[in-house]
mmCIF file of C-alpha atoms and ligand atoms in Angstrom:
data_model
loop_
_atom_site.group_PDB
_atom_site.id
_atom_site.type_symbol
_atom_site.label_atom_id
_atom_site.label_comp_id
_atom_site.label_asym_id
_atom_site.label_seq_id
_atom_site.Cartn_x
_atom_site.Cartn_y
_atom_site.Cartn_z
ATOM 1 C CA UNK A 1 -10.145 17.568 -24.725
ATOM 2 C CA UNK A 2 -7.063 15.248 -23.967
ATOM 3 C CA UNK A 3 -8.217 11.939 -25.068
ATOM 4 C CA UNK A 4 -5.788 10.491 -27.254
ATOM 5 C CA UNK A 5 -3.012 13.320 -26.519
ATOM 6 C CA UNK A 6 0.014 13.531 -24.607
ATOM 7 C CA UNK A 7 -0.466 15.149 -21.146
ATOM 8 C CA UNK A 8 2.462 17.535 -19.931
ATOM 9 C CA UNK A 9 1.906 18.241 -15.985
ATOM 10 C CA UNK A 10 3.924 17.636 -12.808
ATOM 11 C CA UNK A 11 5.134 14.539 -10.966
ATOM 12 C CA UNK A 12 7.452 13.883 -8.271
ATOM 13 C CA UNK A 13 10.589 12.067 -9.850
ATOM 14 C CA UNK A 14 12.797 9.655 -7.541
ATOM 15 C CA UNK A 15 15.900 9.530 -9.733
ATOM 16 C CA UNK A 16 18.448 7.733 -7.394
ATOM 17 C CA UNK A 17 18.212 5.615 -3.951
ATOM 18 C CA UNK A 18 17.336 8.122 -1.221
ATOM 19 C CA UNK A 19 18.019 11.718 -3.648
ATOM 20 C CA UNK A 20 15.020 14.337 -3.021
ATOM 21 C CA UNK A 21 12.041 13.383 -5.192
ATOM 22 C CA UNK A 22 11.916 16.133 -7.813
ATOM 23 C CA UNK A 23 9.053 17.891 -8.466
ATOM 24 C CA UNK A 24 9.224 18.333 -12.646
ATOM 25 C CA UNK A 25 7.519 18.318 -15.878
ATOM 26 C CA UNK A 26 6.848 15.093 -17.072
ATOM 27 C CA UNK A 27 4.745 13.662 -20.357
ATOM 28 C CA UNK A 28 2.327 10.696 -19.930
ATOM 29 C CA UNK A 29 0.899 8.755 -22.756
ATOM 30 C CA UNK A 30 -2.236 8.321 -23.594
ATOM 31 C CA UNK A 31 -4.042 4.913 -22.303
ATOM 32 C CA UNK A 32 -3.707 1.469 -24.231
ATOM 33 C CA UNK A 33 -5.451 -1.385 -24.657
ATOM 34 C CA UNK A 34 -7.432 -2.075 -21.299
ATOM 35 C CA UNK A 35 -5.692 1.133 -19.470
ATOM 36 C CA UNK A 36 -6.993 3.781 -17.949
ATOM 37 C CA UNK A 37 -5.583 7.662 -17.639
ATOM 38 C CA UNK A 38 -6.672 9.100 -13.886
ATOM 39 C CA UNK A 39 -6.231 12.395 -12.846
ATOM 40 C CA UNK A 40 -5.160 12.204 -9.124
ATOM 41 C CA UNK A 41 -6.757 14.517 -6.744
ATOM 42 C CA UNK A 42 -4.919 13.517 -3.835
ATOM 43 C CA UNK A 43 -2.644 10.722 -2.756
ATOM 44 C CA UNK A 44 -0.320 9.662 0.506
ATOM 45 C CA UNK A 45 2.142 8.122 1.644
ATOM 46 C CA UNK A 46 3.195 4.471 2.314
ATOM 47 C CA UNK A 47 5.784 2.895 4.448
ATOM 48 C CA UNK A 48 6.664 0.832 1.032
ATOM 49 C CA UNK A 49 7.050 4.085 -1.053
ATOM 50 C CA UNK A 50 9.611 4.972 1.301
ATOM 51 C CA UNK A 51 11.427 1.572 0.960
ATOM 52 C CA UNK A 52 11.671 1.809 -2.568
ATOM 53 C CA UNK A 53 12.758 5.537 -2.390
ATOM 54 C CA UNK A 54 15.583 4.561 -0.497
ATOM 55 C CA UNK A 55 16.310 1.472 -2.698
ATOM 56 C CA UNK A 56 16.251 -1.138 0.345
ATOM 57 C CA UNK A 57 15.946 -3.912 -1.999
ATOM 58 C CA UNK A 58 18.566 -3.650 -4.835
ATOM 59 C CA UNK A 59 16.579 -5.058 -7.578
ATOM 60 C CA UNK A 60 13.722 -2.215 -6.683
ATOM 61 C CA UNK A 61 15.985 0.445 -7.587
ATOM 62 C CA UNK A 62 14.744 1.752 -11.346
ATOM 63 C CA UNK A 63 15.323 5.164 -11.462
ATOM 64 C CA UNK A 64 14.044 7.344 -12.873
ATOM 65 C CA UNK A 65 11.073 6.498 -10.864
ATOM 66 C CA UNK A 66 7.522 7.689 -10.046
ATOM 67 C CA UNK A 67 6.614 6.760 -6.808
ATOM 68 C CA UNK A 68 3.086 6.270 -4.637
ATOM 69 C CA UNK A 69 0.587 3.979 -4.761
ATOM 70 C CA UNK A 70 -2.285 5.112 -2.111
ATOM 71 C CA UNK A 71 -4.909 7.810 -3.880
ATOM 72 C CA UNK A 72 -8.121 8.720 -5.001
ATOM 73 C CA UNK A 73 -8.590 10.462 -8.760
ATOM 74 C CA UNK A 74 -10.823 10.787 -11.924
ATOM 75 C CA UNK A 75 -10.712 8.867 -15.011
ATOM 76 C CA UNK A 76 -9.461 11.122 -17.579
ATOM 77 C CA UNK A 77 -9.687 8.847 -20.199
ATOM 78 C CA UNK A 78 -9.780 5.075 -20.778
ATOM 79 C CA UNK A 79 -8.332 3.044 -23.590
ATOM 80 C CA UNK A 80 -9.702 0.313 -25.808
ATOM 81 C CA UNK A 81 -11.793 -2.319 -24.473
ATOM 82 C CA UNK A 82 -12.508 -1.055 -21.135
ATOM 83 C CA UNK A 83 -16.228 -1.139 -20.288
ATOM 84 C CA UNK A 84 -16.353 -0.623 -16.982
ATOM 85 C CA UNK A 85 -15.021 3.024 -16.582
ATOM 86 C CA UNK A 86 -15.620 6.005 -18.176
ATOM 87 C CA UNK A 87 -14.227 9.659 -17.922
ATOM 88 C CA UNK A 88 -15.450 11.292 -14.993
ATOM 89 C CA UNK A 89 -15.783 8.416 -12.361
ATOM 90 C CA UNK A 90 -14.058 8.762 -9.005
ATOM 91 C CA UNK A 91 -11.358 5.772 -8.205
ATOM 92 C CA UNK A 92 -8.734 4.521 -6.518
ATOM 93 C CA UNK A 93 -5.894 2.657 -7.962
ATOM 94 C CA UNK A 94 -4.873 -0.496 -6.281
ATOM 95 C CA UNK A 95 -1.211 -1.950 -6.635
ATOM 96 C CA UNK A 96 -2.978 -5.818 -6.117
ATOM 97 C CA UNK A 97 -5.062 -5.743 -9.435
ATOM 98 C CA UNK A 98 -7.520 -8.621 -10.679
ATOM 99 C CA UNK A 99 -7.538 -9.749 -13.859
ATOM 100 C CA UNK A 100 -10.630 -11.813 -12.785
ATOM 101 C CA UNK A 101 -9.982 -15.210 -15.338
ATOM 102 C CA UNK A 102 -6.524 -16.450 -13.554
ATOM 103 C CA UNK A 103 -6.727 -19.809 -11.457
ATOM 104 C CA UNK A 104 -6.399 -16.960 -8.515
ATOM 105 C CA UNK A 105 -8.506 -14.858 -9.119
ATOM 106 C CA UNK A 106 -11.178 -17.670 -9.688
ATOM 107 C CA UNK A 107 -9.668 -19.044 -5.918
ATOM 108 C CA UNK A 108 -11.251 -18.289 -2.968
ATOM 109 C CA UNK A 109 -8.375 -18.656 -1.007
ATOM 110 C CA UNK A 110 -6.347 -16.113 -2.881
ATOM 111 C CA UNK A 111 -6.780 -12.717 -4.922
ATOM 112 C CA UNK A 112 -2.929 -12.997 -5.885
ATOM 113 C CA UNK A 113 -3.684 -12.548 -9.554
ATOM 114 C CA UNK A 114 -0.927 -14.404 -11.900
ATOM 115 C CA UNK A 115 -0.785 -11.005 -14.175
ATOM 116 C CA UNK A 116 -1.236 -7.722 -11.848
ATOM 117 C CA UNK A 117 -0.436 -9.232 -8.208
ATOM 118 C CA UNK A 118 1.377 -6.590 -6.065
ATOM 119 C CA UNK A 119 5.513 -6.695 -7.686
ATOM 120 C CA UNK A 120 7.636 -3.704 -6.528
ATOM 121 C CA UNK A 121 10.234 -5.192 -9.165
ATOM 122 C CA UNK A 122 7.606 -4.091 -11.843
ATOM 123 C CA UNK A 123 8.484 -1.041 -13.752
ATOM 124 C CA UNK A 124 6.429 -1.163 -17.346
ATOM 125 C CA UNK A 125 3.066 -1.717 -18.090
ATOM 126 C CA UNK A 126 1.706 -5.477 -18.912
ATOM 127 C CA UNK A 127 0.678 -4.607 -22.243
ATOM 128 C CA UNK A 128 4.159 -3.657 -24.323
ATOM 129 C CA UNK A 129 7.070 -3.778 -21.642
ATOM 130 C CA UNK A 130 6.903 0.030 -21.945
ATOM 131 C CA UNK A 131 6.499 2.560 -19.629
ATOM 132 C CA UNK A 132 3.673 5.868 -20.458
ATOM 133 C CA UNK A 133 5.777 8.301 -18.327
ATOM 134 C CA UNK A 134 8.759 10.143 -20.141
ATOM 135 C CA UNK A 135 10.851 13.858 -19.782
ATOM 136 C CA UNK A 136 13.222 15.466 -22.031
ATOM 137 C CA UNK A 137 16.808 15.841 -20.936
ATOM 138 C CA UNK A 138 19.309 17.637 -23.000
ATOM 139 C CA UNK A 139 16.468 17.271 -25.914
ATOM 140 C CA UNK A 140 16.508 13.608 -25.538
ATOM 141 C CA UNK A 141 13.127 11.829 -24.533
ATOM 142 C CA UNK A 142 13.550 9.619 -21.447
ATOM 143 C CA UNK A 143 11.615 7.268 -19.641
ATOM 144 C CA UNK A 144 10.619 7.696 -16.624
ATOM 145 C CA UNK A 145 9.280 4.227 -14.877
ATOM 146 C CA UNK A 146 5.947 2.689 -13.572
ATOM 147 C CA UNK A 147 6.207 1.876 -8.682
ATOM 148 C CA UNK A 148 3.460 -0.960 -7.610
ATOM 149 C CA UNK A 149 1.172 -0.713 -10.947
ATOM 150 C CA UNK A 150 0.007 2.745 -9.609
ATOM 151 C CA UNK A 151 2.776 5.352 -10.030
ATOM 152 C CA UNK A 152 0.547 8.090 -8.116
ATOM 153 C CA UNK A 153 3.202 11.008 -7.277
ATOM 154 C CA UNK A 154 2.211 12.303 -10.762
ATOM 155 C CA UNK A 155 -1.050 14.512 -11.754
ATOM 156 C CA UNK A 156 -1.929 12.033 -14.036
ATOM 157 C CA UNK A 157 -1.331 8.278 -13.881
ATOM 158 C CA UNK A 158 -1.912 5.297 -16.741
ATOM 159 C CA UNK A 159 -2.846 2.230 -14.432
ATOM 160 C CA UNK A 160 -4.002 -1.041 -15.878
ATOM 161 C CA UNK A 161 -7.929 -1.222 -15.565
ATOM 162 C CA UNK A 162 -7.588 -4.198 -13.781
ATOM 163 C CA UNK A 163 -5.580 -1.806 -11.383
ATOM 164 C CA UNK A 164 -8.539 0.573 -10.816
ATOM 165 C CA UNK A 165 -11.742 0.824 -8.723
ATOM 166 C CA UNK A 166 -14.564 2.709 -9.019
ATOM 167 C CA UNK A 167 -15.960 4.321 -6.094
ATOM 168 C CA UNK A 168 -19.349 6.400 -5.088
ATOM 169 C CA UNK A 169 -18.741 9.802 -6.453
ATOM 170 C CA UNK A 170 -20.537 10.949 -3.014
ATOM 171 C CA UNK A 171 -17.440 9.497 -0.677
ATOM 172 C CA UNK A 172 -14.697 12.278 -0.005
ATOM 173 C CA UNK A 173 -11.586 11.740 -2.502
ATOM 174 C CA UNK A 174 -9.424 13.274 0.261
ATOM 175 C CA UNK A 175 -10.124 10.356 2.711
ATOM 176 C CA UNK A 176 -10.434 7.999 0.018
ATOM 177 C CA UNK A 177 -6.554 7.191 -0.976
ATOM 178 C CA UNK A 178 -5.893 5.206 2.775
ATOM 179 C CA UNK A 179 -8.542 2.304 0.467
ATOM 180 C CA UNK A 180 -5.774 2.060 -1.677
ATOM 181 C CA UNK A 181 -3.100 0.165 0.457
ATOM 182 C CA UNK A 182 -3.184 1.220 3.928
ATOM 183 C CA UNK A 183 -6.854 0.549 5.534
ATOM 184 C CA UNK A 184 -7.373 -2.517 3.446
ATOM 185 C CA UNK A 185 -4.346 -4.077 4.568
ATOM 186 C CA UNK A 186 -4.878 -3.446 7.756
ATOM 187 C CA UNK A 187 -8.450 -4.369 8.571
ATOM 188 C CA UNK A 188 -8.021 -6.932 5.726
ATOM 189 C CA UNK A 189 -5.248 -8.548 7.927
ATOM 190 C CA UNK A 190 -7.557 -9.014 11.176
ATOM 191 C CA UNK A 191 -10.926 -9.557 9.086
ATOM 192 C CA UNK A 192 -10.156 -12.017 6.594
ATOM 193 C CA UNK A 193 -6.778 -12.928 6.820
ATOM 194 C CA UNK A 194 -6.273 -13.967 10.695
ATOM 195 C CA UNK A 195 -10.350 -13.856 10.596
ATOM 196 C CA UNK A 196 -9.620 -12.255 14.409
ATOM 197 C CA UNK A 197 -12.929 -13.721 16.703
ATOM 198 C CA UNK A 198 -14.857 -12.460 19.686
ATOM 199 C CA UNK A 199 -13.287 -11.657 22.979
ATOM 200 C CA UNK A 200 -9.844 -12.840 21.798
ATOM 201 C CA UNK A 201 -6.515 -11.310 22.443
ATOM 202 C CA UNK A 202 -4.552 -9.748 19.860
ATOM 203 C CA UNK A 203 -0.725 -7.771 19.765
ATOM 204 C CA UNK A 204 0.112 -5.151 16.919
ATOM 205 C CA UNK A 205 4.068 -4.454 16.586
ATOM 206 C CA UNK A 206 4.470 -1.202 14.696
ATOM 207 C CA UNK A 207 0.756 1.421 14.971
ATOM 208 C CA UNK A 208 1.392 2.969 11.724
ATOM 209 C CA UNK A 209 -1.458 3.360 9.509
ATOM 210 C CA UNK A 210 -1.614 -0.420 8.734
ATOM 211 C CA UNK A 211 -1.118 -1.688 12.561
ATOM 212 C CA UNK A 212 -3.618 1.321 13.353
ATOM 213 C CA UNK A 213 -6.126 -0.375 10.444
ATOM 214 C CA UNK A 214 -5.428 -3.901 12.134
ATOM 215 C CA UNK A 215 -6.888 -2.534 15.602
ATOM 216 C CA UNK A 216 -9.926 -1.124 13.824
ATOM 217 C CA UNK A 217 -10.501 -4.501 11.882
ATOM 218 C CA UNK A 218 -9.859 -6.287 15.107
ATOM 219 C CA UNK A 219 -12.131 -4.191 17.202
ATOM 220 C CA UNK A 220 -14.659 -4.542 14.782
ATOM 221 C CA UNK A 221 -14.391 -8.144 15.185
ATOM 222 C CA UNK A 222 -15.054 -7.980 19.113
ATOM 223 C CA UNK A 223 -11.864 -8.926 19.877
ATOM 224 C CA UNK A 224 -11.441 -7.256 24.267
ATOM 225 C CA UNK A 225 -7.853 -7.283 24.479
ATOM 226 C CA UNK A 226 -5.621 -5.076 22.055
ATOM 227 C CA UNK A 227 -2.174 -4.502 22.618
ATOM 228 C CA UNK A 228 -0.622 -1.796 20.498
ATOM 229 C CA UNK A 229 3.620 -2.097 20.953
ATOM 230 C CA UNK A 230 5.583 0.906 18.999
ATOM 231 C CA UNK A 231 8.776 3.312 20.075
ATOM 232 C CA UNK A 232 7.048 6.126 19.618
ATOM 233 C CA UNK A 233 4.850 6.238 22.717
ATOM 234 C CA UNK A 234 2.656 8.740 21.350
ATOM 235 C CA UNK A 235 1.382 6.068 19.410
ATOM 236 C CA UNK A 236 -1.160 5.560 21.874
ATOM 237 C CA UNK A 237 -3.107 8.404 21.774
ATOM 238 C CA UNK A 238 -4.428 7.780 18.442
ATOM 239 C CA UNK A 239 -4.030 3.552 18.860
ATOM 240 C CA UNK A 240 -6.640 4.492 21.700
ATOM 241 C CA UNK A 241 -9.275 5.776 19.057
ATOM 242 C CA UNK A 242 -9.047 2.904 17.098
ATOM 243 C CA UNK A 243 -9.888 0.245 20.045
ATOM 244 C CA UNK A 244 -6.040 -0.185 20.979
ATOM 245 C CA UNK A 245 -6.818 -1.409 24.836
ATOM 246 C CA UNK A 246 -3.259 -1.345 26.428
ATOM 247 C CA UNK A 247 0.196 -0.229 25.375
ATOM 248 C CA UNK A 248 3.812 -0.425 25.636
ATOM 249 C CA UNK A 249 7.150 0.466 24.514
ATOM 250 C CA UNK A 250 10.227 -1.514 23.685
ATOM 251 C CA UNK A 251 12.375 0.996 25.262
ATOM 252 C CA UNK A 252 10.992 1.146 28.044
ATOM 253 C CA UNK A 253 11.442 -2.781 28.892
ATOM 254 C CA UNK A 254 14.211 -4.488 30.248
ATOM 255 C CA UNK A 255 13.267 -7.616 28.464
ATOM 256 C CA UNK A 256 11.904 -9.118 25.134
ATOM 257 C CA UNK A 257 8.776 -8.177 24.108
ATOM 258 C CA UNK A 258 7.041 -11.318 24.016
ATOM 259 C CA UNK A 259 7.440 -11.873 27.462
ATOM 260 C CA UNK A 260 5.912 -9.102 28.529
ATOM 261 C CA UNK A 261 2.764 -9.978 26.230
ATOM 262 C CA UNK A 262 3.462 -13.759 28.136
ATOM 263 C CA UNK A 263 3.104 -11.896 31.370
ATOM 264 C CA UNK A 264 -0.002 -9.535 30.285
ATOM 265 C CA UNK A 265 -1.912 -12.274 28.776
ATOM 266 C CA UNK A 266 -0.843 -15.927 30.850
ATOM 267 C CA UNK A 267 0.108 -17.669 27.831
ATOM 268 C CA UNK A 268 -0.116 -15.224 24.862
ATOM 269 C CA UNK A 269 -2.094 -13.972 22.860
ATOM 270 C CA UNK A 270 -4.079 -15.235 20.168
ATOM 271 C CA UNK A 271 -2.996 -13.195 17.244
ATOM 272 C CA UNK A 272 -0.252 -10.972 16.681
ATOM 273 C CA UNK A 273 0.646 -8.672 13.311
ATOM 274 C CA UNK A 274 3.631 -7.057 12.409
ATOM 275 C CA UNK A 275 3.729 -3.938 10.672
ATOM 276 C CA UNK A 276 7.003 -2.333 10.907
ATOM 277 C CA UNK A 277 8.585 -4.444 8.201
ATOM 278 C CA UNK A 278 11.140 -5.914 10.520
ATOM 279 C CA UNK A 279 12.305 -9.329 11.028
ATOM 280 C CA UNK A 280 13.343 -9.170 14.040
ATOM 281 C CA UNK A 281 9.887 -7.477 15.320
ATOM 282 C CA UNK A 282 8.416 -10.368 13.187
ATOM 283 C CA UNK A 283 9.737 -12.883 15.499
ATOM 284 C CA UNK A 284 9.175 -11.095 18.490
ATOM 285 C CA UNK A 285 5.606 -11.190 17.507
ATOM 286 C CA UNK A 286 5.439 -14.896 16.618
ATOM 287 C CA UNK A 287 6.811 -15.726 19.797
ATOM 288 C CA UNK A 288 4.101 -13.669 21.224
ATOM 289 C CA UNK A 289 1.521 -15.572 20.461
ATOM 290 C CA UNK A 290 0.293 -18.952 22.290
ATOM 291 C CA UNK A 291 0.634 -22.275 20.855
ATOM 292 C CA UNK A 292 -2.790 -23.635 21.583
ATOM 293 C CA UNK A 293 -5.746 -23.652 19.259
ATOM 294 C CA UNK A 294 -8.584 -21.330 20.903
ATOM 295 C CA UNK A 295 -11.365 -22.273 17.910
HETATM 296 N N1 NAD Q 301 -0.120 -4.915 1.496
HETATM 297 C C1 NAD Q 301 0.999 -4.929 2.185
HETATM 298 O O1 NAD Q 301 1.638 -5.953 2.313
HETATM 299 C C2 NAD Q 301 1.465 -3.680 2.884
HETATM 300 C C3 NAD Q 301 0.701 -2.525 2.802
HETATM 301 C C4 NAD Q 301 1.143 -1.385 3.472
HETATM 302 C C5 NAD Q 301 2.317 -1.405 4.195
HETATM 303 N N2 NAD Q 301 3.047 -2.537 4.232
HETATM 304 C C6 NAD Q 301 4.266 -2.603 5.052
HETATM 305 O O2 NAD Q 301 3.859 -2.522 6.415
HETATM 306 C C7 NAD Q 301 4.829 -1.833 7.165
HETATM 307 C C8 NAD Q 301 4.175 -0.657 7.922
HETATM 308 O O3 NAD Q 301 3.706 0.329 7.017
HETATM 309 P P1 NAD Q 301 3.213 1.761 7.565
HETATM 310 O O4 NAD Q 301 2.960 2.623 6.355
HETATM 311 O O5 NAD Q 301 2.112 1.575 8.570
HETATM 312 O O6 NAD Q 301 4.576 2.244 8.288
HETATM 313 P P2 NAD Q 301 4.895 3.475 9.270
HETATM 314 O O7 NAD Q 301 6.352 3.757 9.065
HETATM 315 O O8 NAD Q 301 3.910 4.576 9.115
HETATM 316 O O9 NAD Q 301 4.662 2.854 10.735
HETATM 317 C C9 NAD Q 301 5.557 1.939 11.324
HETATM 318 C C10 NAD Q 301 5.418 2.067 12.851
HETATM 319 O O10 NAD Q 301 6.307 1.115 13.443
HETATM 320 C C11 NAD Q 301 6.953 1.738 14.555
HETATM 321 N N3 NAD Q 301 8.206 1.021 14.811
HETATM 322 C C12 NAD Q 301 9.413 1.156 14.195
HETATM 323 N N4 NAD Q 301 10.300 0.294 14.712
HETATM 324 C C13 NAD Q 301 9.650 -0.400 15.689
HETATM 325 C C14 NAD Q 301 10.032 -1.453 16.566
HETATM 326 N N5 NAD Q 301 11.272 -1.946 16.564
HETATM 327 N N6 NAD Q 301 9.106 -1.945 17.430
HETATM 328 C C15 NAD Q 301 7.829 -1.457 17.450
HETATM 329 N N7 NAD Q 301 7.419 -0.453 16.621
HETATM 330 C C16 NAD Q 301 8.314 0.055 15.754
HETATM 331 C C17 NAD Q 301 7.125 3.191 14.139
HETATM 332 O O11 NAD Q 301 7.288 4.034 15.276
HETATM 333 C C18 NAD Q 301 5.807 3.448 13.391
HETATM 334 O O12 NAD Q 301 4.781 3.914 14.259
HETATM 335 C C19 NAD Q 301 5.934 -1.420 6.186
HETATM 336 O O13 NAD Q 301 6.931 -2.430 6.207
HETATM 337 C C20 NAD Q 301 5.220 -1.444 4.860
HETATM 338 O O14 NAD Q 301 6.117 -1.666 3.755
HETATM 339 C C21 NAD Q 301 2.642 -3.676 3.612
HETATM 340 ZN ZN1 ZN Q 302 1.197 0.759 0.908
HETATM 341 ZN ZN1 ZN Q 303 -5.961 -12.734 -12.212
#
């Protein structure tokens, strides 16, 4: 019954670097060329939603701004051209979209597509430079902009089909949304990425949901030794349950990190992530690792 229309419902509205998100009445357009309306069901939340809440980066701070990027929906309605959809199939959306004809999505060493690659600078859709959220102030329509081609903290969401996967309508929606950014990354990361082998050793800085998806991805992979390094030491508990071996703090050492992985492993170990989104935690963990080749 709301094909074609304007949708009135509620979104959560970021309107300045670090303000409380404001839950209001918003209008979202109807789908374009290639788009896709979704009616989220549930979504979560990122470390990189809270990055661009608080405006880290300057040139990430659009406001007004709907934020989120990891949930799980129905198609509401799809817009010209798009075959692959219809209304009524579960998704997720996905913030690193494939047009499936650029030199990288054709590349096997890449899935950076040229037109929908993951850009937190982004704030319109590809098709006009326009965004399909708006709200009236003082009678005056306003738009309200696009986070990470997703724009979930909304009940409904227009996404780029190229932004959008269909999933079996049997898999549970609510556990569904960590497929949108944070289990892919992670396992991603040790699966394809590092392509983590048998019985090697590997540190994760940081056991958020993306370090906690790395130890899955790298148990999964047979790796025996996984060290799981984060402040909060309770960290552990649930690093344990997803084939973190041993564990540390920072503040509880009384030197650099990386030499107490030099000291727990004899010369390193043979790959190290970093997901806490720090650089100087990114060095720690380069330095962690050992400089010989083990394949
Ligand atoms: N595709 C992508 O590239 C992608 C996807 C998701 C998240 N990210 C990024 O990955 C990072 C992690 O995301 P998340 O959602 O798991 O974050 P999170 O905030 O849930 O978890 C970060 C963890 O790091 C720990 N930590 C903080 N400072 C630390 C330090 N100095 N040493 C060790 N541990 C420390 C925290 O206690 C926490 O457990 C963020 O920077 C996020 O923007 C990137
Ligand atoms: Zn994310
Ligand atoms: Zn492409």
């Amino acid at each position: 019954m709301t094909t074609g229309k304007v949708i009135s419902c509620r979104a959560a509205v970021a309107w300045g670097p670090g303000q409380p998100l404001i839950m209001e009445e918003v209008q979202v357009d109807p789908p374009q060329k290639m788009e896709v309306r979704i009616k989220i069901l549930f979504t979560s939340i990122c470390h990189t939603d809270l990055s661009a809440w608080l405006g880290e980066n300057e040139t990430q701070r659009v406001y007004p701004r709907i934020l989120g990027h990891e949930a799980a929906g129905i198609v509401e309605s799809v817009g010209e051209g798009v075959m692959d959809m219809k209304e009524g199939d579960h998704v997720v959306p996905i913030f690193n979209g494939e047009c499936g004809e650029c030199v990288y999505c054709k590349s096997e060493k890449t899935n950076l597509c040229e037109k929908y690659r993951v850009n937190p600078f982004k704030s319109v859709m590809v098709n006009d430079g326009r965004t399909r959220f708006s709200t009236n102030k003082d009678g005056k329509k306003k738009p309200i902009f696009h986070f990470l081609n997703t724009s979930t903290f909304s009940e409904y969401t227009v996404l780029d089909s190229a932004c959008v996967v269909k999933i079996d309508s049997n898999a549970p929606l609510k556990n569904m949304t960590l497929l949108s950014c944070g289990v892919s990354t992670g396992i991603g990361a040790a699966w394809y990425t590092a392509n983590v082998q048998a019985d090697s050793s590997v540190a994760i800085f940081g056991l958020g949901p993306v370090g906690l998806a790395v130890a899955e991805g790298a148990r999964a992979r047979g790796a025996s030794k996984i060290i799981g390094v984060d402040i909060n030491s309770q960290k552990f508990v649930k690093g344990q349950a997803m084939g973190i071996t041993d564990f540390f703090n920072p503040k509880d050492l009384d030197k650099p990190v990386h030499k107490k992985i030099l000291e727990m492993t004899g010369s390193g170990v043979d790959f190290s992530f970093e997901y806490v989104g720090n650089l100087d935690v990114l060095r720690e963990a380069f330095l962690s690792t050992h400089d010989v080749c083990i394949s």
